Amino acid sequence: MSDQSKKKIVREIKVDLDKCIGCRACEVACSGFHASPKYSSFNPSRSRIRVVQDLVNDVYVPLRAGEYTAAECTGRQTFKIHGKQYSECNFCPASCPSRELFKEPDSGLPLKCDMCADEKMPMCVEVCRPGALTYEEREEERADEEPALGEVETGLKSLVHKYGAQKVMDTIARLSQND
Amino acid sequence: MRYAATGFDLEVDLTRGNIERVATDQGLTGQYLGGQGSAANILWDRVPPEVDPFSPKNLLIFSAGLLDGAPVPGANRTSISTISPQSNLYVNSGLGGFFGPELKQAGYDKIVIRGKSDGLVYLWIHNNRVEIRDAGHLQGKSALETATLIRQELNDPNIQVAAIGLAGENRVFQASIEHGNSSASRGVGVVMGDKRLKAIAVRGSRDIAVARPAELFEICNRQYREVYDNPQCGDVFLKEADDSWHVGHTGWSNPPRGFWSEETAKELAVRVERDHVSYQWENYTQEMEEVHETIVEKSEILRGTGCFNCPKNCHLAISLPGERIYFLKNYSRLAYARAAYPDLQLSYDILAAMQNYGLDEFAMPQVVDFVVTLYQAGILTDADLPDFPADSSGRFLYVLEKIALRQGVGDALADGLYQAARSIGRGAQAHERSAKRIEQPPVRLQQASYPYFLMHAVGDKMNITQIEGSFPQMPIPDRGEREEFVAQWDAAPERFKKWFLDWEPGEQLSVEAAVNIVDWNEAMHFSDEALGICPFLSSFRGQYGGRPSYHLHNLPQYISLATGLELDAEGLEAIARRTGLLVRAINVRRGLRGPDEKVPQDLWENRDPGLEQQHLDAYYAFKGWTPEGVPTRETLIGAGLDYVSKDLTARGILTGD
């Protein structure tokens, strides 16, 4: 393996909350970019980035759609920011059954940010002139990949994970004696 | 398929509780675009002059700009139109923020409200689902509180709310309609309150389609940068240290103390200290310990916030002691600078109070100045103003409260200065400063300015600050600098460049130039108000630097790419003039004539009535109006307004040839 193949490009959008003016241009650009044909329609409800706003408490948080989750989480953490309580749900990027955020308005299918895959820069960053969103590409060492596991190994590993190594070994020993 | 527009209006009858989604005529978009333009056409059609502004038949129209919701940066304005009880004439006031785009995303270009509800209600629009809901629990709440409560109640933080405060509920004539960081002034809130409509909450999740996607987004993407980088656009006064012009040119009876300076800016950080006592257990000894702490609160600018899809951060969010937040709007900045109260923190107290009551921040300083003047002149006495404070801040807050509650003398003042002066009597009229029954700021020009005179006199917005903007107010002394200005002045037609180039300090522009400048200013404003384009990027901003981001020459491209309408600069100007003509016709039909078009006597010293009349005559002639200020049949028909001509003839307003 060459050295190069051990590197990978990490694409990252950095968010500076102090610079966000809450204009939602990112939502407009994102929904347009992902429309078909491209830019044929605009609809923040389809955007994969939303600005969570709380005017009265001066909170503006651009949030990008993350993983889809089939079930609500059990997390019940709350944060107090400048004297106002927020639940972790307020700033969670998941497309989750507990709320409407990051779902196609018609189908309910989950939305996820793809960093505008083919563009040199994600469109939300491109239109964010105040500079709340910035784009960064950096190279990162790729961790050595683990060798592929065989079928039996995979099965055993999950059993070990579930019941613990000792119980699995005991069972295998018992089964072997029975033979 | 409609592009940029949704093609549907929402018709709401508050008397009967009836709600309808009505398809609109695409032809009207070609004639008036959206926003103010198409709303004016509805008012013309459906609110004849016999309808009293407080009649259930008066309409209150929330109309999104044609380009709202399309990716055009800075296209986000909502035009609110109705017939004003204060002037008994047409009134249109805009607000920025997020309301217009959200309304379009919900599937409507406009909300047309008629009738009156029995109790206080709010309108909840969520795509196809529209409900009239009880608002009893929102009574007396400020607009910001109302928005928060509605979002909680409906469990959706993305709902956009436009609401009235206590002043609107109490049918105060100078009541505003507030929305997030923005507000609509010039008294549209009184009609909303009269209809017992506390708020409109909108949430939409539909697509806004555009006609030529790739080309439109390409020019919009460039425009984000142009708007952001353009130092002459946005709210240029907001961060400017020296506002001496505005203070130096206003003549308050209670004269300003100094003006905005670096020192005043520092005063913003005024700290308020208060003692706070709490109790806590100490080490489980069951002994309560008294804990004294000093809580320090200070006023500070939190951030500049933007409106929908605009990279400018014109609306400063300011935190004030007492956990209050205030959004600074430009015209109110002028208001406090003019009033120049002893310290800046105090000004913000006053502004925050106006925001909370939902009062026009432009009209109120004039009203308070009037009250203080009458008090000093002995026309209003302690009997009229019980417990009237001695300090200016106390007085201001006192008057605001009386007006918002319509209490005591506040009841008369809440009918507008013109009416208040007549109700109070005792010579109060001599101190009243209004035009067409609307409060006017005490602007005092150092020398005569006839374009200014005309804009003041004929402007349909009734307020000079809403009409000016595209042409510099004063000449640049150095010819070289004038040449530079003109060289990059893409917004201006060629003849304007020549007039400005030859304009030397101390000279008057020709009558012809003055008339053209006013007409052009009007066209720029009517175009912006129809498209939803913020005037801070367009019609207000040619006067500084001559490089507005939008103007009549580049807007047609955005319109064509977004809507598919083929339009050039001439076409856009024709639409803007048609709207202006229609607004004029609405007002003429309600009785407005040339003699009503007066400006406050002290606009400048040594007035020349003959020259003023000469300008008015030239303006009417240029517009194709009679010397009385009535558009002629030929003018109306030429603009495609045959139906207006017929109506004015049938009513005997247009006679003979």
Tab-separated table of C-alpha atoms in Angstrom, chain B residues 44 577 580-589 592-593 620 623-637 639 641 644-645 648-649 653-655 657:
chain	number	residue	atom	x	y	z
B	44	TRP	CA	-59.586	49.994	-5.879
B	577	ARG	CA	-46.310	54.338	-12.788
B	580	GLY	CA	-48.818	55.062	-8.638
B	581	LEU	CA	-51.685	56.223	-10.801
B	582	LEU	CA	-54.041	53.700	-9.256
B	583	VAL	CA	-53.055	54.789	-5.740
B	584	ARG	CA	-53.645	58.385	-6.809
B	585	ALA	CA	-57.054	57.426	-8.175
B	586	ILE	CA	-58.008	55.693	-4.907
B	587	ASN	CA	-57.119	58.875	-3.007
B	588	VAL	CA	-58.757	61.201	-5.520
B	589	ARG	CA	-61.917	59.123	-5.280
B	592	LEU	CA	-57.849	64.244	-2.183
B	593	ARG	CA	-57.161	67.315	-4.349
B	620	TYR	CA	-49.288	67.597	-12.285
B	623	LYS	CA	-47.988	63.244	-14.584
B	624	GLY	CA	-50.890	63.921	-16.926
B	625	TRP	CA	-53.135	65.188	-14.148
B	626	THR	CA	-55.454	68.170	-14.116
B	627	PRO	CA	-54.357	71.317	-12.218
B	628	GLU	CA	-56.536	69.937	-9.389
B	629	GLY	CA	-54.352	66.834	-9.214
B	630	VAL	CA	-56.827	64.439	-10.838
B	631	PRO	CA	-55.424	62.026	-13.456
B	632	THR	CA	-56.997	62.792	-16.835
B	633	ARG	CA	-58.966	60.268	-18.844
B	634	GLU	CA	-56.226	60.196	-21.461
B	635	THR	CA	-53.568	59.465	-18.839
B	636	LEU	CA	-55.593	56.668	-17.288
B	637	ILE	CA	-56.455	55.034	-20.585
B	639	ALA	CA	-51.747	53.426	-18.663
B	641	LEU	CA	-56.611	51.908	-16.547
B	644	VAL	CA	-60.534	53.593	-13.424
B	645	SER	CA	-61.361	56.276	-15.955
B	648	LEU	CA	-64.117	58.412	-12.058
B	649	THR	CA	-66.361	59.604	-14.910
B	653	ILE	CA	-64.903	63.381	-10.786
B	654	LEU	CA	-63.792	63.378	-14.410
B	655	THR	CA	-65.992	65.569	-16.569
B	657	ASP	CA	-62.947	66.104	-22.118
